[in-house]
Amino acid sequence: MSTIKAPVDPTTCPAWKALAEHKQALVADGISLKDWFADDPERVGKLSFDVADLHFDLSKNLVKDETLGLLVQLGREVGVEERRNAMLAGEHINTTEDRAVLHTALRRQKNEAGSLIVDGQDCIADVHEVLDRMYDFSDRVRSGAWRGVTGRGIKNVVSIGIGGSDLGPVMVYEALRPYLDGPAVRFVSNIDPNDMAEKLRGLDPETTLVIVVSKTFTTLETITNAREARTWLLDTLIDQGAINNNPEARADAVRHHFVAVSTALDLVEEFGIDPENAFGFWNWVGGRYSVDSAVGLSLILAFGREKFEQFLSGFRAIDEHFATAPLEKNVPALMGLMNVWYVNFFDTGSHAVLPYSQYLHRFPAYLQQLTMESNGKGTRWDGTPVVTKTGEIFWGEAGTNGQHAFYQLIHQGTRLIPADFIAFVNTPHPTRDVDQDVHELFLANFLAQTKALAFGKTADEVRAEGTAEWMVPARVFEGNRPTTSIFGKDLSPFSVGALIALYEHITFVEGCVWGINSFDQWGVELGKQLAKQITPAFDDDEALAKQDASTQALLGYYRAYRTWDGRSGSPFDRDSGV
């Protein structure tokens, strides 16, 4: 059992009481960002920070100097700095699983080997041993030295995983598409057979490499999909006459076309993968914190070792800032504490992340797992109930698409929704429309939205446009909708790594205040257990009888309308376009 001390009840802290009184005073005086900006010419300078090639403007948040001072005081009273240091030192702050939390070790430099010994393990040395093996393997694939069973080089990679074994690599792959110079990667996560069917469509098994990503090699969705991919590969190779249909040839094909990210070498070998081609990671790396571990093998294959090193450097820059900067100047800490301010004092329930870069279109989905699986909990790390509201519903969409979908609610709805806007100065595809720089037109929207949300539009301004009086209320924008602007120079491997680390540490800080263990995920277990119990009931009447009335009725509907018995091959022809 972990010996980590019990969490502090934040509601008993002097800063919490002071923040509640401060909030009441702000409301009584009238919260007005327009006035706050006018009253404090230094506001933008005081609330702007530059870290790891990213520029942060926090000035459009609903905070004043006193607010931030009290939030920092709260962070100190609940022990954010002490818990941060405990995490970085390898103490078992994941209490329910009695584990260290060391995703930050994944980006420490090789020359630091020997400086982080946890539970008898030289963590940094082990990280770089696996990293070097991944680099060597990637070099062989990218150079053509690694060849498939028929002697042809690898052109496509299929990465099979789910949750943290998929969301991170997919997001980063999409974000860094302009840097792609290796094999193209397709990602399969959903156990829905349609996902696999579409991802395999058009691939040549002779030039395809499959990565199976599962630490335990028992994840139901991943192993089911891996077996399906193996069947596809072998059946297609045999049908094409590329290999003989005998056990030796089939085993040889699997060894040439499948590798694993797993520590369960016995199960890897049983599947048919050479254990030499398995790359592991450790129980102190949670799935949603693992994209920079062996889980990122597909990224090294796609972009190469140099770009992956830049990616790790971005993580490291934010890690070092978070570990050393005082809370008053610590950007992840300030952003995390402001999120607490909104959740617990403004009763906000959700948080929008709005990247003005199409390449970051999967970033909100990635953050959903990172933040909601981490902090969506009602129990503190010592097993006692939480004493405040916890967690935020993270969501978003790439701009300007979101402007034409849900910004109406953010601007004029009755719910206060804090939002993070992310954009980059430079684009890999500069374009002009006649005399207009299209990227600047795009960025004008990025800048305009935060301005509109902050300062709004008054009734008098609407009237001055000649609007009929009865229409004036519908065209008023109240403003005072909080936003943070994150502006980068380029969307690069470095900046993507920095963004991920930023939100990892924001999530950590929120968990500290709420007393939550942000590194377990027991809430995902019950559904998986019940799925195993329900599966036999599709065909077995005895199993069906054990289900509740609603589940029985739904299974009855399935039985009435299914057109395939699941035993006699696929009901669809993969090449039919169905």
mmCIF file with all atom_site columns, N, CA, C and O in Angstrom, residues 414-460:
data_model
loop_
_atom_site.group_PDB
_atom_site.id
_atom_site.type_symbol
_atom_site.label_atom_id
_atom_site.label_alt_id
_atom_site.label_comp_id
_atom_site.label_asym_id
_atom_site.label_entity_id
_atom_site.label_seq_id
_atom_site.pdbx_PDB_ins_code
_atom_site.Cartn_x
_atom_site.Cartn_y
_atom_site.Cartn_z
_atom_site.occupancy
_atom_site.B_iso_or_equiv
_atom_site.pdbx_formal_charge
_atom_site.auth_seq_id
_atom_site.auth_comp_id
_atom_site.auth_asym_id
_atom_site.auth_atom_id
_atom_site.pdbx_PDB_model_num
ATOM 1   N N  . THR A 1 414 ? -26.409 30.324 -22.285 1.00 0.00 ? 414 THR A N  1
ATOM 2   C CA . THR A 1 414 ? -26.522 30.597 -20.851 1.00 0.00 ? 414 THR A CA 1
ATOM 3   C C  . THR A 1 414 ? -25.465 29.874 -20.023 1.00 0.00 ? 414 THR A C  1
ATOM 4   O O  . THR A 1 414 ? -25.409 30.046 -18.806 1.00 0.00 ? 414 THR A O  1
ATOM 5   N N  . ARG A 1 415 ? -24.622 29.089 -20.681 1.00 0.00 ? 415 ARG A N  1
ATOM 6   C CA . ARG A 1 415 ? -23.569 28.357 -19.972 1.00 0.00 ? 415 ARG A CA 1
ATOM 7   C C  . ARG A 1 415 ? -22.231 29.060 -20.201 1.00 0.00 ? 415 ARG A C  1
ATOM 8   O O  . ARG A 1 415 ? -21.892 29.415 -21.338 1.00 0.00 ? 415 ARG A O  1
ATOM 9   N N  . LEU A 1 416 ? -21.477 29.234 -19.139 1.00 0.00 ? 416 LEU A N  1
ATOM 10  C CA . LEU A 1 416 ? -20.134 29.791 -19.255 1.00 0.00 ? 416 LEU A CA 1
ATOM 11  C C  . LEU A 1 416 ? -19.179 28.671 -19.629 1.00 0.00 ? 416 LEU A C  1
ATOM 12  O O  . LEU A 1 416 ? -19.083 27.661 -18.918 1.00 0.00 ? 416 LEU A O  1
ATOM 13  N N  . ILE A 1 417 ? -18.469 28.816 -20.744 1.00 0.00 ? 417 ILE A N  1
ATOM 14  C CA . ILE A 1 417 ? -17.584 27.770 -21.242 1.00 0.00 ? 417 ILE A CA 1
ATOM 15  C C  . ILE A 1 417 ? -16.191 28.354 -21.464 1.00 0.00 ? 417 ILE A C  1
ATOM 16  O O  . ILE A 1 417 ? -15.946 29.036 -22.464 1.00 0.00 ? 417 ILE A O  1
ATOM 17  N N  . PRO A 1 418 ? -15.263 28.131 -20.544 1.00 0.00 ? 418 PRO A N  1
ATOM 18  C CA . PRO A 1 418 ? -13.884 28.559 -20.794 1.00 0.00 ? 418 PRO A CA 1
ATOM 19  C C  . PRO A 1 418 ? -13.347 27.862 -22.037 1.00 0.00 ? 418 PRO A C  1
ATOM 20  O O  . PRO A 1 418 ? -13.701 26.712 -22.330 1.00 0.00 ? 418 PRO A O  1
ATOM 21  N N  . ALA A 1 419 ? -12.492 28.542 -22.774 1.00 0.00 ? 419 ALA A N  1
ATOM 22  C CA . ALA A 1 419 ? -11.997 27.977 -24.034 1.00 0.00 ? 419 ALA A CA 1
ATOM 23  C C  . ALA A 1 419 ? -10.531 28.308 -24.222 1.00 0.00 ? 419 ALA A C  1
ATOM 24  O O  . ALA A 1 419 ? -10.077 29.414 -23.903 1.00 0.00 ? 419 ALA A O  1
ATOM 25  N N  . ASP A 1 420 ? -9.797  27.332 -24.745 1.00 0.00 ? 420 ASP A N  1
ATOM 26  C CA . ASP A 1 420 ? -8.400  27.524 -25.132 1.00 0.00 ? 420 ASP A CA 1
ATOM 27  C C  . ASP A 1 420 ? -8.329  27.589 -26.649 1.00 0.00 ? 420 ASP A C  1
ATOM 28  O O  . ASP A 1 420 ? -8.776  26.658 -27.341 1.00 0.00 ? 420 ASP A O  1
ATOM 29  N N  . PHE A 1 421 ? -7.786  28.672 -27.167 1.00 0.00 ? 421 PHE A N  1
ATOM 30  C CA . PHE A 1 421 ? -7.600  28.850 -28.607 1.00 0.00 ? 421 PHE A CA 1
ATOM 31  C C  . PHE A 1 421 ? -6.120  28.643 -28.925 1.00 0.00 ? 421 PHE A C  1
ATOM 32  O O  . PHE A 1 421 ? -5.257  29.224 -28.270 1.00 0.00 ? 421 PHE A O  1
ATOM 33  N N  . ILE A 1 422 ? -5.842  27.826 -29.945 1.00 0.00 ? 422 ILE A N  1
ATOM 34  C CA . ILE A 1 422 ? -4.462  27.469 -30.292 1.00 0.00 ? 422 ILE A CA 1
ATOM 35  C C  . ILE A 1 422 ? -4.230  27.790 -31.770 1.00 0.00 ? 422 ILE A C  1
ATOM 36  O O  . ILE A 1 422 ? -5.030  27.389 -32.623 1.00 0.00 ? 422 ILE A O  1
ATOM 37  N N  . ALA A 1 423 ? -3.159  28.490 -32.066 1.00 0.00 ? 423 ALA A N  1
ATOM 38  C CA . ALA A 1 423 ? -2.855  28.821 -33.462 1.00 0.00 ? 423 ALA A CA 1
ATOM 39  C C  . ALA A 1 423 ? -1.347  28.939 -33.638 1.00 0.00 ? 423 ALA A C  1
ATOM 40  O O  . ALA A 1 423 ? -0.588  28.981 -32.660 1.00 0.00 ? 423 ALA A O  1
ATOM 41  N N  . PHE A 1 424 ? -0.926  29.030 -34.910 1.00 0.00 ? 424 PHE A N  1
ATOM 42  C CA . PHE A 1 424 ? 0.496   29.089 -35.236 1.00 0.00 ? 424 PHE A CA 1
ATOM 43  C C  . PHE A 1 424 ? 0.752   30.176 -36.265 1.00 0.00 ? 424 PHE A C  1
ATOM 44  O O  . PHE A 1 424 ? -0.036  30.372 -37.201 1.00 0.00 ? 424 PHE A O  1
ATOM 45  N N  . VAL A 1 425 ? 1.864   30.871 -36.081 1.00 0.00 ? 425 VAL A N  1
ATOM 46  C CA . VAL A 1 425 ? 2.204   32.006 -36.940 1.00 0.00 ? 425 VAL A CA 1
ATOM 47  C C  . VAL A 1 425 ? 2.420   31.566 -38.378 1.00 0.00 ? 425 VAL A C  1
ATOM 48  O O  . VAL A 1 425 ? 1.948   32.211 -39.319 1.00 0.00 ? 425 VAL A O  1
ATOM 49  N N  . ASN A 1 426 ? 3.115   30.473 -38.559 1.00 0.00 ? 426 ASN A N  1
ATOM 50  C CA . ASN A 1 426 ? 3.490   30.021 -39.895 1.00 0.00 ? 426 ASN A CA 1
ATOM 51  C C  . ASN A 1 426 ? 2.721   28.770 -40.297 1.00 0.00 ? 426 ASN A C  1
ATOM 52  O O  . ASN A 1 426 ? 2.323   27.971 -39.446 1.00 0.00 ? 426 ASN A O  1
ATOM 53  N N  . THR A 1 427 ? 2.540   28.599 -41.589 1.00 0.00 ? 427 THR A N  1
ATOM 54  C CA . THR A 1 427 ? 1.855   27.428 -42.120 1.00 0.00 ? 427 THR A CA 1
ATOM 55  C C  . THR A 1 427 ? 2.747   26.742 -43.141 1.00 0.00 ? 427 THR A C  1
ATOM 56  O O  . THR A 1 427 ? 3.496   27.408 -43.873 1.00 0.00 ? 427 THR A O  1
ATOM 57  N N  . PRO A 1 428 ? 2.701   25.421 -43.226 1.00 0.00 ? 428 PRO A N  1
ATOM 58  C CA . PRO A 1 428 ? 3.494   24.730 -44.244 1.00 0.00 ? 428 PRO A CA 1
ATOM 59  C C  . PRO A 1 428 ? 2.943   24.922 -45.657 1.00 0.00 ? 428 PRO A C  1
ATOM 60  O O  . PRO A 1 428 ? 3.609   24.551 -46.628 1.00 0.00 ? 428 PRO A O  1
ATOM 61  N N  . HIS A 1 429 ? 1.746   25.493 -45.760 1.00 0.00 ? 429 HIS A N  1
ATOM 62  C CA . HIS A 1 429 ? 1.123   25.670 -47.072 1.00 0.00 ? 429 HIS A CA 1
ATOM 63  C C  . HIS A 1 429 ? 0.646   27.109 -47.256 1.00 0.00 ? 429 HIS A C  1
ATOM 64  O O  . HIS A 1 429 ? -0.558  27.382 -47.301 1.00 0.00 ? 429 HIS A O  1
ATOM 65  N N  . PRO A 1 430 ? 1.576   28.070 -47.369 1.00 0.00 ? 430 PRO A N  1
ATOM 66  C CA . PRO A 1 430 ? 1.157   29.460 -47.576 1.00 0.00 ? 430 PRO A CA 1
ATOM 67  C C  . PRO A 1 430 ? 0.441   29.619 -48.912 1.00 0.00 ? 430 PRO A C  1
ATOM 68  O O  . PRO A 1 430 ? 0.861   29.067 -49.924 1.00 0.00 ? 430 PRO A O  1
ATOM 69  N N  . THR A 1 431 ? -0.652  30.360 -48.886 1.00 0.00 ? 431 THR A N  1
ATOM 70  C CA . THR A 1 431 ? -1.510  30.498 -50.059 1.00 0.00 ? 431 THR A CA 1
ATOM 71  C C  . THR A 1 431 ? -2.058  31.910 -50.128 1.00 0.00 ? 431 THR A C  1
ATOM 72  O O  . THR A 1 431 ? -2.320  32.536 -49.097 1.00 0.00 ? 431 THR A O  1
ATOM 73  N N  . ARG A 1 432 ? -2.256  32.411 -51.357 1.00 0.00 ? 432 ARG A N  1
ATOM 74  C CA . ARG A 1 432 ? -2.894  33.712 -51.541 1.00 0.00 ? 432 ARG A CA 1
ATOM 75  C C  . ARG A 1 432 ? -4.163  33.540 -52.369 1.00 0.00 ? 432 ARG A C  1
ATOM 76  O O  . ARG A 1 432 ? -4.205  32.745 -53.307 1.00 0.00 ? 432 ARG A O  1
ATOM 77  N N  . ASP A 1 433 ? -5.188  34.272 -51.988 1.00 0.00 ? 433 ASP A N  1
ATOM 78  C CA . ASP A 1 433 ? -6.414  34.366 -52.768 1.00 0.00 ? 433 ASP A CA 1
ATOM 79  C C  . ASP A 1 433 ? -6.457  35.789 -53.322 1.00 0.00 ? 433 ASP A C  1
ATOM 80  O O  . ASP A 1 433 ? -6.791  36.730 -52.606 1.00 0.00 ? 433 ASP A O  1
ATOM 81  N N  . VAL A 1 434 ? -6.093  35.940 -54.581 1.00 0.00 ? 434 VAL A N  1
ATOM 82  C CA . VAL A 1 434 ? -5.862  37.253 -55.193 1.00 0.00 ? 434 VAL A CA 1
ATOM 83  C C  . VAL A 1 434 ? -4.783  37.950 -54.361 1.00 0.00 ? 434 VAL A C  1
ATOM 84  O O  . VAL A 1 434 ? -3.648  37.505 -54.342 1.00 0.00 ? 434 VAL A O  1
ATOM 85  N N  . ASP A 1 435 ? -5.132  39.019 -53.630 1.00 0.00 ? 435 ASP A N  1
ATOM 86  C CA . ASP A 1 435 ? -4.125  39.738 -52.835 1.00 0.00 ? 435 ASP A CA 1
ATOM 87  C C  . ASP A 1 435 ? -4.171  39.376 -51.352 1.00 0.00 ? 435 ASP A C  1
ATOM 88  O O  . ASP A 1 435 ? -3.446  39.965 -50.547 1.00 0.00 ? 435 ASP A O  1
ATOM 89  N N  . GLN A 1 436 ? -5.029  38.431 -50.987 1.00 0.00 ? 436 GLN A N  1
ATOM 90  C CA . GLN A 1 436 ? -5.217  38.112 -49.569 1.00 0.00 ? 436 GLN A CA 1
ATOM 91  C C  . GLN A 1 436 ? -4.403  36.883 -49.170 1.00 0.00 ? 436 GLN A C  1
ATOM 92  O O  . GLN A 1 436 ? -4.528  35.813 -49.767 1.00 0.00 ? 436 GLN A O  1
ATOM 93  N N  . ASP A 1 437 ? -3.563  37.021 -48.158 1.00 0.00 ? 437 ASP A N  1
ATOM 94  C CA . ASP A 1 437 ? -2.874  35.885 -47.557 1.00 0.00 ? 437 ASP A CA 1
ATOM 95  C C  . ASP A 1 437 ? -3.937  35.060 -46.824 1.00 0.00 ? 437 ASP A C  1
ATOM 96  O O  . ASP A 1 437 ? -4.548  35.527 -45.863 1.00 0.00 ? 437 ASP A O  1
ATOM 97  N N  . VAL A 1 438 ? -4.171  33.831 -47.274 1.00 0.00 ? 438 VAL A N  1
ATOM 98  C CA . VAL A 1 438 ? -5.255  33.028 -46.719 1.00 0.00 ? 438 VAL A CA 1
ATOM 99  C C  . VAL A 1 438 ? -4.984  32.646 -45.272 1.00 0.00 ? 438 VAL A C  1
ATOM 100 O O  . VAL A 1 438 ? -5.904  32.598 -44.437 1.00 0.00 ? 438 VAL A O  1
ATOM 101 N N  . HIS A 1 439 ? -3.731  32.393 -44.923 1.00 0.00 ? 439 HIS A N  1
ATOM 102 C CA . HIS A 1 439 ? -3.417  32.052 -43.533 1.00 0.00 ? 439 HIS A CA 1
ATOM 103 C C  . HIS A 1 439 ? -3.704  33.240 -42.612 1.00 0.00 ? 439 HIS A C  1
ATOM 104 O O  . HIS A 1 439 ? -4.198  33.050 -41.490 1.00 0.00 ? 439 HIS A O  1
ATOM 105 N N  . GLU A 1 440 ? -3.422  34.439 -43.075 1.00 0.00 ? 440 GLU A N  1
ATOM 106 C CA . GLU A 1 440 ? -3.731  35.610 -42.257 1.00 0.00 ? 440 GLU A CA 1
ATOM 107 C C  . GLU A 1 440 ? -5.237  35.784 -42.103 1.00 0.00 ? 440 GLU A C  1
ATOM 108 O O  . GLU A 1 440 ? -5.718  36.198 -41.042 1.00 0.00 ? 440 GLU A O  1
ATOM 109 N N  . LEU A 1 441 ? -5.992  35.461 -43.148 1.00 0.00 ? 441 LEU A N  1
ATOM 110 C CA . LEU A 1 441 ? -7.449  35.486 -43.038 1.00 0.00 ? 441 LEU A CA 1
ATOM 111 C C  . LEU A 1 441 ? -7.917  34.487 -41.975 1.00 0.00 ? 441 LEU A C  1
ATOM 112 O O  . LEU A 1 441 ? -8.817  34.770 -41.179 1.00 0.00 ? 441 LEU A O  1
ATOM 113 N N  . PHE A 1 442 ? -7.295  33.329 -41.977 1.00 0.00 ? 442 PHE A N  1
ATOM 114 C CA . PHE A 1 442 ? -7.588  32.289 -40.990 1.00 0.00 ? 442 PHE A CA 1
ATOM 115 C C  . PHE A 1 442 ? -7.270  32.785 -39.578 1.00 0.00 ? 442 PHE A C  1
ATOM 116 O O  . PHE A 1 442 ? -8.083  32.672 -38.650 1.00 0.00 ? 442 PHE A O  1
ATOM 117 N N  . LEU A 1 443 ? -6.071  33.380 -39.413 1.00 0.00 ? 443 LEU A N  1
ATOM 118 C CA . LEU A 1 443 ? -5.665  33.864 -38.096 1.00 0.00 ? 443 LEU A CA 1
ATOM 119 C C  . LEU A 1 443 ? -6.505  35.048 -37.641 1.00 0.00 ? 443 LEU A C  1
ATOM 120 O O  . LEU A 1 443 ? -6.675  35.260 -36.433 1.00 0.00 ? 443 LEU A O  1
ATOM 121 N N  . ALA A 1 444 ? -7.035  35.817 -38.572 1.00 0.00 ? 444 ALA A N  1
ATOM 122 C CA . ALA A 1 444 ? -7.927  36.905 -38.194 1.00 0.00 ? 444 ALA A CA 1
ATOM 123 C C  . ALA A 1 444 ? -9.143  36.365 -37.450 1.00 0.00 ? 444 ALA A C  1
ATOM 124 O O  . ALA A 1 444 ? -9.647  36.985 -36.504 1.00 0.00 ? 444 ALA A O  1
ATOM 125 N N  . ASN A 1 445 ? -9.620  35.203 -37.861 1.00 0.00 ? 445 ASN A N  1
ATOM 126 C CA . ASN A 1 445 ? -10.729 34.559 -37.156 1.00 0.00 ? 445 ASN A CA 1
ATOM 127 C C  . ASN A 1 445 ? -10.306 34.115 -35.763 1.00 0.00 ? 445 ASN A C  1
ATOM 128 O O  . ASN A 1 445 ? -11.071 34.271 -34.797 1.00 0.00 ? 445 ASN A O  1
ATOM 129 N N  . PHE A 1 446 ? -9.129  33.553 -35.645 1.00 0.00 ? 446 PHE A N  1
ATOM 130 C CA . PHE A 1 446 ? -8.585  33.155 -34.339 1.00 0.00 ? 446 PHE A CA 1
ATOM 131 C C  . PHE A 1 446 ? -8.566  34.359 -33.390 1.00 0.00 ? 446 PHE A C  1
ATOM 132 O O  . PHE A 1 446 ? -9.018  34.278 -32.243 1.00 0.00 ? 446 PHE A O  1
ATOM 133 N N  . LEU A 1 447 ? -8.074  35.492 -33.869 1.00 0.00 ? 447 LEU A N  1
ATOM 134 C CA . LEU A 1 447 ? -7.978  36.685 -33.032 1.00 0.00 ? 447 LEU A CA 1
ATOM 135 C C  . LEU A 1 447 ? -9.356  37.300 -32.771 1.00 0.00 ? 447 LEU A C  1
ATOM 136 O O  . LEU A 1 447 ? -9.645  37.759 -31.658 1.00 0.00 ? 447 LEU A O  1
ATOM 137 N N  . ALA A 1 448 ? -10.205 37.288 -33.782 1.00 0.00 ? 448 ALA A N  1
ATOM 138 C CA . ALA A 1 448 ? -11.520 37.920 -33.646 1.00 0.00 ? 448 ALA A CA 1
ATOM 139 C C  . ALA A 1 448 ? -12.395 37.201 -32.627 1.00 0.00 ? 448 ALA A C  1
ATOM 140 O O  . ALA A 1 448 ? -13.145 37.840 -31.871 1.00 0.00 ? 448 ALA A O  1
ATOM 141 N N  . GLN A 1 449 ? -12.321 35.878 -32.594 1.00 0.00 ? 449 GLN A N  1
ATOM 142 C CA . GLN A 1 449 ? -13.204 35.132 -31.697 1.00 0.00 ? 449 GLN A CA 1
ATOM 143 C C  . GLN A 1 449 ? -12.887 35.415 -30.230 1.00 0.00 ? 449 GLN A C  1
ATOM 144 O O  . GLN A 1 449 ? -13.797 35.601 -29.415 1.00 0.00 ? 449 GLN A O  1
ATOM 145 N N  . THR A 1 450 ? -11.615 35.442 -29.862 1.00 0.00 ? 450 THR A N  1
ATOM 146 C CA . THR A 1 450 ? -11.285 35.717 -28.459 1.00 0.00 ? 450 THR A CA 1
ATOM 147 C C  . THR A 1 450 ? -11.623 37.161 -28.100 1.00 0.00 ? 450 THR A C  1
ATOM 148 O O  . THR A 1 450 ? -12.030 37.452 -26.966 1.00 0.00 ? 450 THR A O  1
ATOM 149 N N  . LYS A 1 451 ? -11.466 38.070 -29.068 1.00 0.00 ? 451 LYS A N  1
ATOM 150 C CA . LYS A 1 451 ? -11.832 39.468 -28.816 1.00 0.00 ? 451 LYS A CA 1
ATOM 151 C C  . LYS A 1 451 ? -13.337 39.589 -28.598 1.00 0.00 ? 451 LYS A C  1
ATOM 152 O O  . LYS A 1 451 ? -13.791 40.264 -27.659 1.00 0.00 ? 451 LYS A O  1
ATOM 153 N N  . ALA A 1 452 ? -14.118 38.940 -29.450 1.00 0.00 ? 452 ALA A N  1
ATOM 154 C CA . ALA A 1 452 ? -15.575 39.010 -29.317 1.00 0.00 ? 452 ALA A CA 1
ATOM 155 C C  . ALA A 1 452 ? -16.042 38.378 -28.011 1.00 0.00 ? 452 ALA A C  1
ATOM 156 O O  . ALA A 1 452 ? -16.928 38.913 -27.324 1.00 0.00 ? 452 ALA A O  1
ATOM 157 N N  . LEU A 1 453 ? -15.456 37.236 -27.665 1.00 0.00 ? 453 LEU A N  1
ATOM 158 C CA . LEU A 1 453 ? -15.860 36.560 -26.432 1.00 0.00 ? 453 LEU A CA 1
ATOM 159 C C  . LEU A 1 453 ? -15.520 37.401 -25.207 1.00 0.00 ? 453 LEU A C  1
ATOM 160 O O  . LEU A 1 453 ? -16.267 37.423 -24.226 1.00 0.00 ? 453 LEU A O  1
ATOM 161 N N  . ALA A 1 454 ? -14.406 38.098 -25.253 1.00 0.00 ? 454 ALA A N  1
ATOM 162 C CA . ALA A 1 454 ? -13.985 38.891 -24.098 1.00 0.00 ? 454 ALA A CA 1
ATOM 163 C C  . ALA A 1 454 ? -14.787 40.177 -23.957 1.00 0.00 ? 454 ALA A C  1
ATOM 164 O O  . ALA A 1 454 ? -15.261 40.519 -22.863 1.00 0.00 ? 454 ALA A O  1
ATOM 165 N N  . PHE A 1 455 ? -14.943 40.916 -25.054 1.00 0.00 ? 455 PHE A N  1
ATOM 166 C CA . PHE A 1 455 ? -15.441 42.292 -24.952 1.00 0.00 ? 455 PHE A CA 1
ATOM 167 C C  . PHE A 1 455 ? -16.873 42.473 -25.452 1.00 0.00 ? 455 PHE A C  1
ATOM 168 O O  . PHE A 1 455 ? -17.515 43.468 -25.145 1.00 0.00 ? 455 PHE A O  1
ATOM 169 N N  . GLY A 1 456 ? -17.362 41.502 -26.225 1.00 0.00 ? 456 GLY A N  1
ATOM 170 C CA . GLY A 1 456 ? -18.758 41.510 -26.625 1.00 0.00 ? 456 GLY A CA 1
ATOM 171 C C  . GLY A 1 456 ? -19.167 42.700 -27.467 1.00 0.00 ? 456 GLY A C  1
ATOM 172 O O  . GLY A 1 456 ? -18.343 43.381 -28.102 1.00 0.00 ? 456 GLY A O  1
ATOM 173 N N  . LYS A 1 457 ? -20.463 42.978 -27.441 1.00 0.00 ? 457 LYS A N  1
ATOM 174 C CA . LYS A 1 457 ? -21.049 44.070 -28.225 1.00 0.00 ? 457 LYS A CA 1
ATOM 175 C C  . LYS A 1 457 ? -22.265 44.573 -27.455 1.00 0.00 ? 457 LYS A C  1
ATOM 176 O O  . LYS A 1 457 ? -23.188 43.800 -27.149 1.00 0.00 ? 457 LYS A O  1
ATOM 177 N N  . THR A 1 458 ? -22.279 45.858 -27.157 1.00 0.00 ? 458 THR A N  1
ATOM 178 C CA . THR A 1 458 ? -23.334 46.409 -26.312 1.00 0.00 ? 458 THR A CA 1
ATOM 179 C C  . THR A 1 458 ? -24.603 46.697 -27.119 1.00 0.00 ? 458 THR A C  1
ATOM 180 O O  . THR A 1 458 ? -24.581 46.776 -28.351 1.00 0.00 ? 458 THR A O  1
ATOM 181 N N  . ALA A 1 459 ? -25.693 46.920 -26.391 1.00 0.00 ? 459 ALA A N  1
ATOM 182 C CA . ALA A 1 459 ? -26.956 47.268 -27.044 1.00 0.00 ? 459 ALA A CA 1
ATOM 183 C C  . ALA A 1 459 ? -26.833 48.573 -27.811 1.00 0.00 ? 459 ALA A C  1
ATOM 184 O O  . ALA A 1 459 ? -27.386 48.714 -28.920 1.00 0.00 ? 459 ALA A O  1
ATOM 185 N N  . ASP A 1 460 ? -26.099 49.540 -27.254 1.00 0.00 ? 460 ASP A N  1
ATOM 186 C CA . ASP A 1 460 ? -25.933 50.815 -27.955 1.00 0.00 ? 460 ASP A CA 1
ATOM 187 C C  . ASP A 1 460 ? -25.162 50.629 -29.256 1.00 0.00 ? 460 ASP A C  1
ATOM 188 O O  . ASP A 1 460 ? -25.472 51.282 -30.267 1.00 0.00 ? 460 ASP A O  1
#
